[in-house]
XYZ file of C-alpha atoms in Angstrom:
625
model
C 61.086 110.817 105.324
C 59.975 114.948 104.701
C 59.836 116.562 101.451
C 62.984 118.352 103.077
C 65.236 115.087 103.564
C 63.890 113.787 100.140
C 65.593 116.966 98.373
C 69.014 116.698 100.197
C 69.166 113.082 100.348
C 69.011 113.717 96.692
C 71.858 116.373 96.319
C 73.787 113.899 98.212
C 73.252 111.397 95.325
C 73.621 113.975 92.716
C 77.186 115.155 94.245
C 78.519 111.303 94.758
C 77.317 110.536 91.131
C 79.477 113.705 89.964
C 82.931 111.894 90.400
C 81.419 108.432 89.517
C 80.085 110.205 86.300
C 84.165 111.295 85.748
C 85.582 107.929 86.012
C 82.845 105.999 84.214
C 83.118 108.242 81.372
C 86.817 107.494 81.264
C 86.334 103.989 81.215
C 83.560 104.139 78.250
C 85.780 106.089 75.997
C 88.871 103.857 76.605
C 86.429 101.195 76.069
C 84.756 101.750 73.142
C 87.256 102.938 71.083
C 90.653 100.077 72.337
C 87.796 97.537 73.508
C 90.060 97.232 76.345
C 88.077 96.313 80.193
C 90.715 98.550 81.564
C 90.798 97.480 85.294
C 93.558 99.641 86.252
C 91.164 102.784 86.000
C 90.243 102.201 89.717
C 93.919 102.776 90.195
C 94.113 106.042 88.447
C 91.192 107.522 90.469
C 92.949 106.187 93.522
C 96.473 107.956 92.264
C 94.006 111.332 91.184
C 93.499 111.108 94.865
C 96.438 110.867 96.491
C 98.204 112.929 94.194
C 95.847 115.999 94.923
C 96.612 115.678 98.365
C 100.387 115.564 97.976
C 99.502 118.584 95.697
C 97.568 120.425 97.848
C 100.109 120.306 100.905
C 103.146 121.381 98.355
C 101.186 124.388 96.964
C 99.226 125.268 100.371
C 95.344 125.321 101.053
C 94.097 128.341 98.878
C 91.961 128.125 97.027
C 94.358 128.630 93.862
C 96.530 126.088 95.029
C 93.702 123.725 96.090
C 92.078 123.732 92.288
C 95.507 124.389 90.583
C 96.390 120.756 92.525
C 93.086 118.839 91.784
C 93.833 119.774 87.784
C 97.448 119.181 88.163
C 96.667 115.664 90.147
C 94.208 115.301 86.980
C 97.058 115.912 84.382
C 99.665 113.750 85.748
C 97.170 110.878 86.057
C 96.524 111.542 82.178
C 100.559 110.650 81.734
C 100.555 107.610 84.097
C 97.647 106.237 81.712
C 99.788 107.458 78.879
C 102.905 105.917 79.917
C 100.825 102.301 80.542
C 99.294 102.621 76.975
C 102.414 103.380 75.056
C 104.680 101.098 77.521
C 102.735 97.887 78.063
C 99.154 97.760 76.240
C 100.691 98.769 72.866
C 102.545 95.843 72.452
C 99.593 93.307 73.594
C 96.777 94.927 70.961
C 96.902 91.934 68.567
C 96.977 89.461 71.963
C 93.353 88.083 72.681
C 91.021 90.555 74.856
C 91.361 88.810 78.122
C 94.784 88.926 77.980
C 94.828 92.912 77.719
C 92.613 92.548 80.688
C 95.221 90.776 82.880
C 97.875 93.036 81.966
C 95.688 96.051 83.417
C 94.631 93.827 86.512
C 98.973 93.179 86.981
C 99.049 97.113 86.805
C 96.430 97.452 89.327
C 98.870 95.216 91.818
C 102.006 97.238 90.714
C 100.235 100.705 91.040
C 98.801 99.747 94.531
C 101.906 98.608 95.910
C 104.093 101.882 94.234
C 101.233 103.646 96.559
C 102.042 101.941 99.470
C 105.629 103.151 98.660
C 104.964 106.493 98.318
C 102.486 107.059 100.903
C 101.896 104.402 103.046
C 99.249 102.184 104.436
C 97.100 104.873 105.867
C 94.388 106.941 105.365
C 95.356 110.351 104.156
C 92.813 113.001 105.017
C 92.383 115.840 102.456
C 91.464 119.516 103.411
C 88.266 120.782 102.931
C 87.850 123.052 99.377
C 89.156 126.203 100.508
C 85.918 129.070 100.335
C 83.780 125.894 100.478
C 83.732 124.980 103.755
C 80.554 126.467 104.954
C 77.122 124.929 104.614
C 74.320 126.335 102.465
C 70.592 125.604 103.990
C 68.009 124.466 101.857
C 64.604 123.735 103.355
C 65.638 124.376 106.810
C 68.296 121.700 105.803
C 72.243 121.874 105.649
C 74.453 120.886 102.689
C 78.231 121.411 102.097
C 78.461 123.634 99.850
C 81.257 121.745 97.499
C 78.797 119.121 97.188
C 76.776 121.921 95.099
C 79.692 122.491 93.831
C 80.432 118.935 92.628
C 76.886 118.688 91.355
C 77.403 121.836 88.720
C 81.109 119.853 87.559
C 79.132 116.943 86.179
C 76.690 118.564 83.429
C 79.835 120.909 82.894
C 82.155 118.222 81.749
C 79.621 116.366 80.249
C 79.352 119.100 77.504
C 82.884 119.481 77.447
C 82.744 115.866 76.399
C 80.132 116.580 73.765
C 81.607 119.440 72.077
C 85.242 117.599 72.409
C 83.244 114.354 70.817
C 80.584 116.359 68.387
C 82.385 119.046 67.015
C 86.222 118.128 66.684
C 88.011 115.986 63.810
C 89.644 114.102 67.216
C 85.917 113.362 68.289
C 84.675 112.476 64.960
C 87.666 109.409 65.010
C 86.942 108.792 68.427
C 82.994 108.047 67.500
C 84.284 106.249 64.277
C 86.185 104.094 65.656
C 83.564 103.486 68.694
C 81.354 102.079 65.991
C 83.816 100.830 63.546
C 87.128 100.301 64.206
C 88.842 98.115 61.358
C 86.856 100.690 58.868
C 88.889 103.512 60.405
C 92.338 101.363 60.277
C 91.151 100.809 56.665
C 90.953 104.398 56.199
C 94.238 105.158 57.635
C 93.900 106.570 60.528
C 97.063 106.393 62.970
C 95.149 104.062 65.255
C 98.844 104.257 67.987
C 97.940 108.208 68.079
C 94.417 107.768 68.365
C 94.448 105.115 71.513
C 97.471 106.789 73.233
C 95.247 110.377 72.889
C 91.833 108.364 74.651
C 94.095 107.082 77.168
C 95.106 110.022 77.916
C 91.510 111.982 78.425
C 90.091 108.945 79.914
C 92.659 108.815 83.001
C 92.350 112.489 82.878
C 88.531 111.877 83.984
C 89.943 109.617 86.044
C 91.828 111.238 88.184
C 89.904 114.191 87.997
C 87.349 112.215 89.874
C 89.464 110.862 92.539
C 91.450 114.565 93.003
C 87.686 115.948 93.401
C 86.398 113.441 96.195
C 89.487 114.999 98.471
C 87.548 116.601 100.647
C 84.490 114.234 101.186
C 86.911 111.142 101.328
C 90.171 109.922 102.816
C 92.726 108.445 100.474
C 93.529 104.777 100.976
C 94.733 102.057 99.514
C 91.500 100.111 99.005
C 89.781 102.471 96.542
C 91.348 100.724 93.155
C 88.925 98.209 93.225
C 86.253 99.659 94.975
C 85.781 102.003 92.771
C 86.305 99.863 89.585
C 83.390 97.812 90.172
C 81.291 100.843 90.604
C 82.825 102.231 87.356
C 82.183 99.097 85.837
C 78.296 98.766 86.979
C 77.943 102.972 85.428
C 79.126 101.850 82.275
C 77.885 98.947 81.763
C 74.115 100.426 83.145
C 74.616 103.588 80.919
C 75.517 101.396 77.603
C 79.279 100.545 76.593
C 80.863 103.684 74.662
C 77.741 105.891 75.677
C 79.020 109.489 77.530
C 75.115 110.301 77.878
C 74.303 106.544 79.149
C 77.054 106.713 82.006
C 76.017 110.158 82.758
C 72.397 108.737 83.663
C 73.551 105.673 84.999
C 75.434 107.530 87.294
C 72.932 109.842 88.488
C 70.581 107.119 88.836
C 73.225 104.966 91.048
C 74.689 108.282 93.287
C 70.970 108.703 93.839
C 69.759 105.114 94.774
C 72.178 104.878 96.820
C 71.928 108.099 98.281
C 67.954 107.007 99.703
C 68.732 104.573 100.861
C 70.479 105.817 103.312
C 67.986 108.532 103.960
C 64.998 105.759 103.926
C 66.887 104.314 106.523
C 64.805 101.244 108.565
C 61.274 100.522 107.450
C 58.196 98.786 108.264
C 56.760 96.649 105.245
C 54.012 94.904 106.329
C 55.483 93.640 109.052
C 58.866 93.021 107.703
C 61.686 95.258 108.186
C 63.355 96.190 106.193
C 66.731 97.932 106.864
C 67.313 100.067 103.263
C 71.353 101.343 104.495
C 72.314 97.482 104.323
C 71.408 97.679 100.552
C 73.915 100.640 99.615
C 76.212 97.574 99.564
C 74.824 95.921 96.509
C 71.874 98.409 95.355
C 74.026 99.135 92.031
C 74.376 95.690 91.062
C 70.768 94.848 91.494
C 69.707 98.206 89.164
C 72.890 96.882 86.710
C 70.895 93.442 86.438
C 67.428 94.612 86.194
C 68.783 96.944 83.560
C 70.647 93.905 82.077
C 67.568 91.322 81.897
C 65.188 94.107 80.605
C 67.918 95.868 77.636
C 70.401 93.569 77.502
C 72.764 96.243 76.315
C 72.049 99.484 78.803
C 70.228 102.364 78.856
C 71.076 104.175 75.978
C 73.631 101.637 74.459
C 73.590 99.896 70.736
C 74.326 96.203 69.487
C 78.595 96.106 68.794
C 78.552 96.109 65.177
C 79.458 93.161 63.232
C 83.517 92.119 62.667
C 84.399 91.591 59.229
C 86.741 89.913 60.038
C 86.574 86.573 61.303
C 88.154 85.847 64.518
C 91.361 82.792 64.630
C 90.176 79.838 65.425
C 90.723 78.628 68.550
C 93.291 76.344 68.502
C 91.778 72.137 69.200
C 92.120 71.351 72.827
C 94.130 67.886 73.516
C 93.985 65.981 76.481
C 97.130 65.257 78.133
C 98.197 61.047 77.920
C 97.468 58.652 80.202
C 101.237 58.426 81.090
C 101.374 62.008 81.892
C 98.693 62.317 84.266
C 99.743 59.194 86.471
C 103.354 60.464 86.218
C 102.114 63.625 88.374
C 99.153 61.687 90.416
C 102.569 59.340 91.822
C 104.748 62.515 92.222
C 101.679 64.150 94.089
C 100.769 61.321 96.330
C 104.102 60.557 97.440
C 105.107 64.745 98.577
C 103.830 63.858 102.306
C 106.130 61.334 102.276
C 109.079 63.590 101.373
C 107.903 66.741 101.832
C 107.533 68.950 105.132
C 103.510 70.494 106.811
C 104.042 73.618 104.850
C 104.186 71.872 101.412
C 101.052 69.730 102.398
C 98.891 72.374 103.219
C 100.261 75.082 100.275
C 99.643 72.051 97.950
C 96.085 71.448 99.511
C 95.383 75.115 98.552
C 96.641 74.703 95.567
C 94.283 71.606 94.527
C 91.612 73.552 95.619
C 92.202 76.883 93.519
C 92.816 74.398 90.332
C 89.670 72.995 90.264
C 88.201 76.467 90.686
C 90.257 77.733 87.928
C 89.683 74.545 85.743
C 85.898 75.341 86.420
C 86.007 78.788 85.416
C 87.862 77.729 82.277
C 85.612 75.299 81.208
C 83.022 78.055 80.823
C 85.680 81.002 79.523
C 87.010 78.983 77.048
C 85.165 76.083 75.509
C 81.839 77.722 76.485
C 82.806 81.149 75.486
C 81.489 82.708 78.299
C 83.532 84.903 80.372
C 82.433 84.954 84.122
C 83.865 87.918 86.264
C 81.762 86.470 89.140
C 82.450 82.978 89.557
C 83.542 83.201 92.942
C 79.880 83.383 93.530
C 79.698 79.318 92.949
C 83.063 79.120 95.599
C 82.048 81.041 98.306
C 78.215 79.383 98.146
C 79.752 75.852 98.216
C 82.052 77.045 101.186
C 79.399 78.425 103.098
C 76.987 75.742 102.214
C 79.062 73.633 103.799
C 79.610 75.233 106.968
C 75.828 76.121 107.924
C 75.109 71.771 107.143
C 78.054 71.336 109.521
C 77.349 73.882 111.911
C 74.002 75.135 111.714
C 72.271 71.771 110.353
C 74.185 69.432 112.551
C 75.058 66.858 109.331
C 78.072 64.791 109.752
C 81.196 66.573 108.077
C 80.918 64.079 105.280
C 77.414 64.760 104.378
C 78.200 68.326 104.427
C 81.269 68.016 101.883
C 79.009 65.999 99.270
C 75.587 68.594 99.788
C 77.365 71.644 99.627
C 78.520 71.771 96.205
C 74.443 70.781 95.068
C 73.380 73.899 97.032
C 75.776 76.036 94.863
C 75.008 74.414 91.669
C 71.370 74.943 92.841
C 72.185 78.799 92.580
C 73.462 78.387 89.631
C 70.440 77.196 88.037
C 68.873 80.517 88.873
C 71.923 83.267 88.269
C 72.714 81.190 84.959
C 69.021 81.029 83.624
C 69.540 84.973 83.451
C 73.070 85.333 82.630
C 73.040 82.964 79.208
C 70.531 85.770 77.989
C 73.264 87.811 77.162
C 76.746 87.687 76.038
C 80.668 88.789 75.433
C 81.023 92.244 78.621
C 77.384 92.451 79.218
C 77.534 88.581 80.537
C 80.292 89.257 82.281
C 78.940 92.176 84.364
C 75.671 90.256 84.983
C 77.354 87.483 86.708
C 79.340 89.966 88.959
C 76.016 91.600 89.709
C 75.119 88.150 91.316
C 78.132 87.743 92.761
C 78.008 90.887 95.081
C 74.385 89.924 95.866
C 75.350 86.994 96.741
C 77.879 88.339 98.705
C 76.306 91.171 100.109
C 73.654 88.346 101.507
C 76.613 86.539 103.259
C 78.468 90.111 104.464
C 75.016 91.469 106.444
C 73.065 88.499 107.011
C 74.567 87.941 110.592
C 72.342 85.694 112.352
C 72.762 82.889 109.751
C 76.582 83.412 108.355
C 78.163 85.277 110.950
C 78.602 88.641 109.145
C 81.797 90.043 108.686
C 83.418 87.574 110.799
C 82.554 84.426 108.908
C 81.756 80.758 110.115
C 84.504 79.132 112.990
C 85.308 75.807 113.630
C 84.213 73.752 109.991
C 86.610 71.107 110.672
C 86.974 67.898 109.098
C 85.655 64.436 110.495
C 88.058 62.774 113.473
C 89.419 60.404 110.573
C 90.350 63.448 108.430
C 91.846 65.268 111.024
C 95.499 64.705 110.197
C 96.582 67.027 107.149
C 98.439 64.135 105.119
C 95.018 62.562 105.389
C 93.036 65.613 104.171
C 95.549 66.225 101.268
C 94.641 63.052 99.481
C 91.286 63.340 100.008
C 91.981 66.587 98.397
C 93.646 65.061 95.730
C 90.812 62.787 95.171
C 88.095 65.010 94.781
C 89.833 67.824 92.870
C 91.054 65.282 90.835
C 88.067 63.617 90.456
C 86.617 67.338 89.381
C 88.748 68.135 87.037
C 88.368 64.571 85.354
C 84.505 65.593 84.991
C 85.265 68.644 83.445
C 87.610 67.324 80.732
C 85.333 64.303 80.184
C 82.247 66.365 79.784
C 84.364 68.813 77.488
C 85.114 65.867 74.660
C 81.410 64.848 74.996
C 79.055 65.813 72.771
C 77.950 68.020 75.003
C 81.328 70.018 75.030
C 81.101 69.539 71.035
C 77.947 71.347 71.227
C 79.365 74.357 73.895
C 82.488 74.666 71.429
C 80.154 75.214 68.036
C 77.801 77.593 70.080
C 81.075 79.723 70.877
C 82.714 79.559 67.352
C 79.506 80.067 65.168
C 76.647 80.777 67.195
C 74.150 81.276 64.397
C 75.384 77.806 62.423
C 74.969 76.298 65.558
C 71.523 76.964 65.849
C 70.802 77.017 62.587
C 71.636 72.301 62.734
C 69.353 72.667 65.863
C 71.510 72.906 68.948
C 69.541 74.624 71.885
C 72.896 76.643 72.302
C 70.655 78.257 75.490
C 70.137 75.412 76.842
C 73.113 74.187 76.562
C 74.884 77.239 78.139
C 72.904 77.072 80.940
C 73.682 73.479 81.763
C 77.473 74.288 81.948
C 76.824 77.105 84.031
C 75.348 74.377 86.630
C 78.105 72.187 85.815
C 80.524 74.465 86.751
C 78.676 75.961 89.661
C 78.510 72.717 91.120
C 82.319 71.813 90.505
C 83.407 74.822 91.699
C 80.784 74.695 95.237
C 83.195 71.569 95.886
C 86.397 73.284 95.383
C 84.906 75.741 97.737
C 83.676 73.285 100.383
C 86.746 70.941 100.670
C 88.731 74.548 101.433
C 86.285 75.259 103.813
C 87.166 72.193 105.740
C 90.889 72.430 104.735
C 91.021 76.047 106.656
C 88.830 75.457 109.295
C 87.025 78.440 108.717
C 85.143 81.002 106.507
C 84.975 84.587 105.544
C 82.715 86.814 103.090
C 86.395 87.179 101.029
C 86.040 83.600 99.538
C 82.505 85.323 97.626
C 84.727 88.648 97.077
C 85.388 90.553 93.474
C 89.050 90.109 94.625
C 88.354 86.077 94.570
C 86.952 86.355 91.175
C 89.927 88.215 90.037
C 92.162 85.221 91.342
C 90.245 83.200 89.208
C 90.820 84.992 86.431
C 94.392 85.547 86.400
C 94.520 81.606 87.168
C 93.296 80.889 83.733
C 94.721 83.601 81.736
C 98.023 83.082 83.760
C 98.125 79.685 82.640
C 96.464 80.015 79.295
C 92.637 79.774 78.032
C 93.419 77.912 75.246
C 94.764 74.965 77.288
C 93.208 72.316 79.684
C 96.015 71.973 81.792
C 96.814 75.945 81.640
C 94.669 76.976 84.245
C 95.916 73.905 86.667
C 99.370 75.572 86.224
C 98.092 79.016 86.465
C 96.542 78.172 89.669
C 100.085 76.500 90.737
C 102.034 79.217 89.701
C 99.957 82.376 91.347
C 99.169 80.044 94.938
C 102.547 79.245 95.164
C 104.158 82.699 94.046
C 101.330 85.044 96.304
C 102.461 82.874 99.577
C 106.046 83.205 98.876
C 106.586 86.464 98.399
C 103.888 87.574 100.729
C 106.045 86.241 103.099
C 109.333 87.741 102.405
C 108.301 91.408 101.429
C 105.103 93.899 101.851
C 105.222 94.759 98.319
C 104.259 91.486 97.186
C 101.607 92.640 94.669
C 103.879 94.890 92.730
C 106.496 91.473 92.228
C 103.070 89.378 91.077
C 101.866 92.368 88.903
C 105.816 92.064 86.966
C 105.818 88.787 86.721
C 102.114 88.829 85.186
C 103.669 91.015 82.980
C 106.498 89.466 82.101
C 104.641 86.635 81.006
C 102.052 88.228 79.231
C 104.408 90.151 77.272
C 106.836 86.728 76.004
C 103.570 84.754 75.892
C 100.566 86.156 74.916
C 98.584 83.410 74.954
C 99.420 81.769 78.504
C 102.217 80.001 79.944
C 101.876 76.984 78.651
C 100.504 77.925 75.595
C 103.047 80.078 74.837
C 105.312 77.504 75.952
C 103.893 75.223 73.446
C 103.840 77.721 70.441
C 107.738 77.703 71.385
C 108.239 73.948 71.157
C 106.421 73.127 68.283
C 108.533 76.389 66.257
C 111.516 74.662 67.552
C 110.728 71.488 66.077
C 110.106 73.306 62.715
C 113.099 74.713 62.626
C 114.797 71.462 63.133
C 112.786 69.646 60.981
């Protein structure tokens, strides 16, 4: 590469990391001041975008109406994250954390489909900045000129943001409450004001982002979560609550990313190596080489200490004896009453509780939440197919090998991730996640790229569906036994002290590492089986079973169904399976029907389905007591 491709490679980088700057510093503020993982603010950049183009085409391509649209877009995005505060989060505050996070993920699926709505399902090209069409040379090089433009925005809001932050009374409670929230509640401060106002310049940001990135890139329907997990990654890199961290994260990302597209293929001694393929996961390898070596960013602090001490979580019972083989009987007998399309959606469904049941064991009794743990699923599926297919093992060999191979990964990603804890964990296991993916995506000689693994059937005996479903029912059920076993074993004893009082825990001697790190293979390996007996189930496999969008499923399983519950997350799986493939079927704008019903329930039952269904009963029996 010249000295002259080195220098515009890197105004490339510097223009991309202008808008990713915007949204991440969006996110931080929201962050560090609700403590809310806001994963609608994908969504708001995606709506900045659209709604500058709708904008621009009403008010005509001058270039007053082209900037008067980007800060209109910007404006009206600031009242759409105003109206989701003030409407929905400010009733959930007091709910656990994860639970705010579901109700932004179920406005994520309402936004995208109100989008679809308004707009439709394709790609909406934006006109170039009007003025800044032309190309400036530098070095006997060519460079849009908006992307120079975009590059002077960044350092220009970010000292908006610091005067707005340093030299304000609004700023002053913003940075309070950053570092101390219940001591500015205690000084009474109205916290409603205060969170509706950062909502408000945080999907300002937002949207400002996405209304700038008109010209350089279509509008579409995918962007929500696309650009999340970037936003995520900046934040996270940069140092939660830090404008100054995300505005070097960000420059350091847009810039990465930008070389390697410029370094394009290269000889290593005598390895290739093709640098483009890594713009697909180069910010989640920085985010967890950053994570490993400051395990709380760049220029981020330790959270400071809560005085006051979080509820207990409430004991975990295991249902009776009678209960369980009430539903085994019910379960074994639906081929015998039931029709094909029950069989299968129920051989789905076994498959998606272990994997939630999996996840939970390490949310919840572990206290470790994993926003990657589709990592362990898509490994175990895949693991399977390449014994079947590329091995030559006998389908049943396959089925019992694969999930070792993914617990086998998680020996390594886990080793890292119990380093670290509460959103820093989280993001590290997504960074392995989308390597791990990323591996599976662009490795096509081995997994088939894009297109996945064909033909992973079951053995000739298996070949019949009512067949498969109870060997289905066997192993998931076998699974989930493990899990619940393992959980009222001193070894669960030990996970649940480590995540209620980490320091007495080590204090009596429990290797709470250690310990951590042997439920992240445990659950690795449980959920590589769930994972491999879909693989045979479908017949096939794709890079979306490793996918942030899989992880998210997981997710909503649990919370869905409730965290504080073993058999929440079984009915949470149930429940989201069964309600995705029926209304998928019936309407287009399935996600906005999920997204309302996730709603719904979070709303009447904060702390799951069935544990707010509990909470009811036993009030009910108070009262009649």
């Amino acid at each position: 590469m010249t000295f002259a491709s080195l220098i515009i490679q890197l105004l490339n980088g510097l223009a991309s990391a202008a808008s990713l700057f915007l949204v991440s510093a969006g996110l931080s503020l929201i962050f560090g001041v609700t403590r809310i993982v806001n994963f609608a603010h994908g969504s708001l950049y995606m709506l900045g975008l659209y709604g500058a183009y709708t904008l621009i085409e009403t008010l005509g391509r001058t270039p007053l109406g082209f900037w008067s649209s980007v800060v209109l877009a910007a404006l009206c995005v600031g009242l759409v994250g105003v109206a989701i505060e003030t409407v929905i989060l400010r009733r959930i505050y007091r709910a656990p954390e994860l639970f705010q996070l579901l109700a932004t993920f179920a406005v994520v699926l309402v936004i995208k489909d109100v989008a679809l709505a308004v707009w439709g399902a394709e790609d909406l090209v934006g006109p170039r900045a009007p003025g800044l069409s032309m190309a400036v040379e530098i070095l006997g090089r060519r460079i849009p000129a908006y992307d120079l433009v975009l590059i002077a925005i960044g350092p220009v809001v970010l000292l908006a943001l610091w005067l707005l932050l340093k030299r304000t009374r609004w700023g002053a409670l913003v940075r309070a409450a950053t570092q101390d929230r219940e001591m500015v509640a205690a000084l009474g401060v109205d916290q409603a004001w205060l969170f509706t106002s950062v909502f408000f310049v945080g999907a300002v940001l937002a949207g400002l982002g996405g209304a700038l990135q008109i010209p350089r890139e279509p509008a579409n329907l995918d962007l929500d979560l696309a650009v999340i997990a970037d936003a995520f990654v900046v934040t996270v890199v940069g140092g939660l609550g830090s404008i100054g961290g995300a505005f070097l994260a960000a420059i350091l990302i847009g810039v990465a990313k930008a070389l390697c597209i410029g370094l394009g293929t290269v000889d290593l001694l005598g390895v290739e190596i093709a640098f483009p393929k890594l713009t697909l996961v180069v910010e989640f390898l920085i985010m967890a080489v950053v994570l490993v070596a400051r395990p709380f960013g760049l220029l981020g602090k330790p959270p400071a200490q809560q005085r006051l001490a979080a509820d207990p979580a409430p004991p975990l019972t295991v249902p009776s004896w009678t209960f369980v083989l009430v539903w085994l009987v019910v379960l074994a007998a639906v081929p015998l009453i039931a029709d094909r399309y029950v069989t299968i959606l129920l051989t789905d469904i076994f498959c998606f509780a272990l994997f939630a049941a999996s996840l939970h064991f390490i949310m919840g009794p572990a206290g470790m939440v994993s926003f990657g743990h589709a990592a362990y699923f898509g490994l175990g599926a895949y693991a399977a197919g390449l014994l079947l297919k590329r091995a030559g093992l006998p389908m049943e060999a396959a089925l019992v090998l694969a999930p070792l191979a993914a617990g086998a990964f998680a020996v390594v990603y886990g080793w890292f991730c119990v380093r670290l804890s509460g959103v820093y964990l989280a993001m590290l296991t997504l960074a392995f996640a989308q390597i791990s993916w990323s591996i599976v995506f662009q490795w096509d000689s081995l997994t088939g790229g894009s297109n996945g693994i064909f033909g992973i059937w079951p053995a000739g005996w298996l070949a019949s569906k009512t067949v498969y479903y109870y060997l289905t029912l066997a192993c998931c059920g076998l699974g989930i036994a493990l899990l619940w076993r393992a959980l009222f074993s001193p070894f669960g004893y030990a996970l649940r002290a480590g995540r209620d009082s980490p320091l007495r825990a080590e204090a009596i001697g429990i290797d709470l590492r250690g310990f951590q790190w042997m439920a992240f293979v445990l659950v690795g390996t449980v959920a590589g089986l769930a994972g491999a007996v879909y693989a045979f189930s479908k017949g096939s496999i794709s890079p979306a079973t490793i996918s942030i969008a899989q992880s998210t499923d997981g997710l909503v399983m649990v919370l869905l169904g409730g965290v504080d519950t073993l058999t929440g997350p079984l009915v949470g799986a149930g429940l989201f399976t069964w309600l995705r493939d029926e209304v998928a079927r019936r309407t287009e704008f399935w996600r906005a029907v999920i997204g309302l019903v996730i709603l719904l329930i979070v709303l009447l039952f904060p702390q799951g389905l069935v544990g707010g269904l509990k909470a009811l009963v036993a009030r009910v029996r108070e009262q009649r007591a």
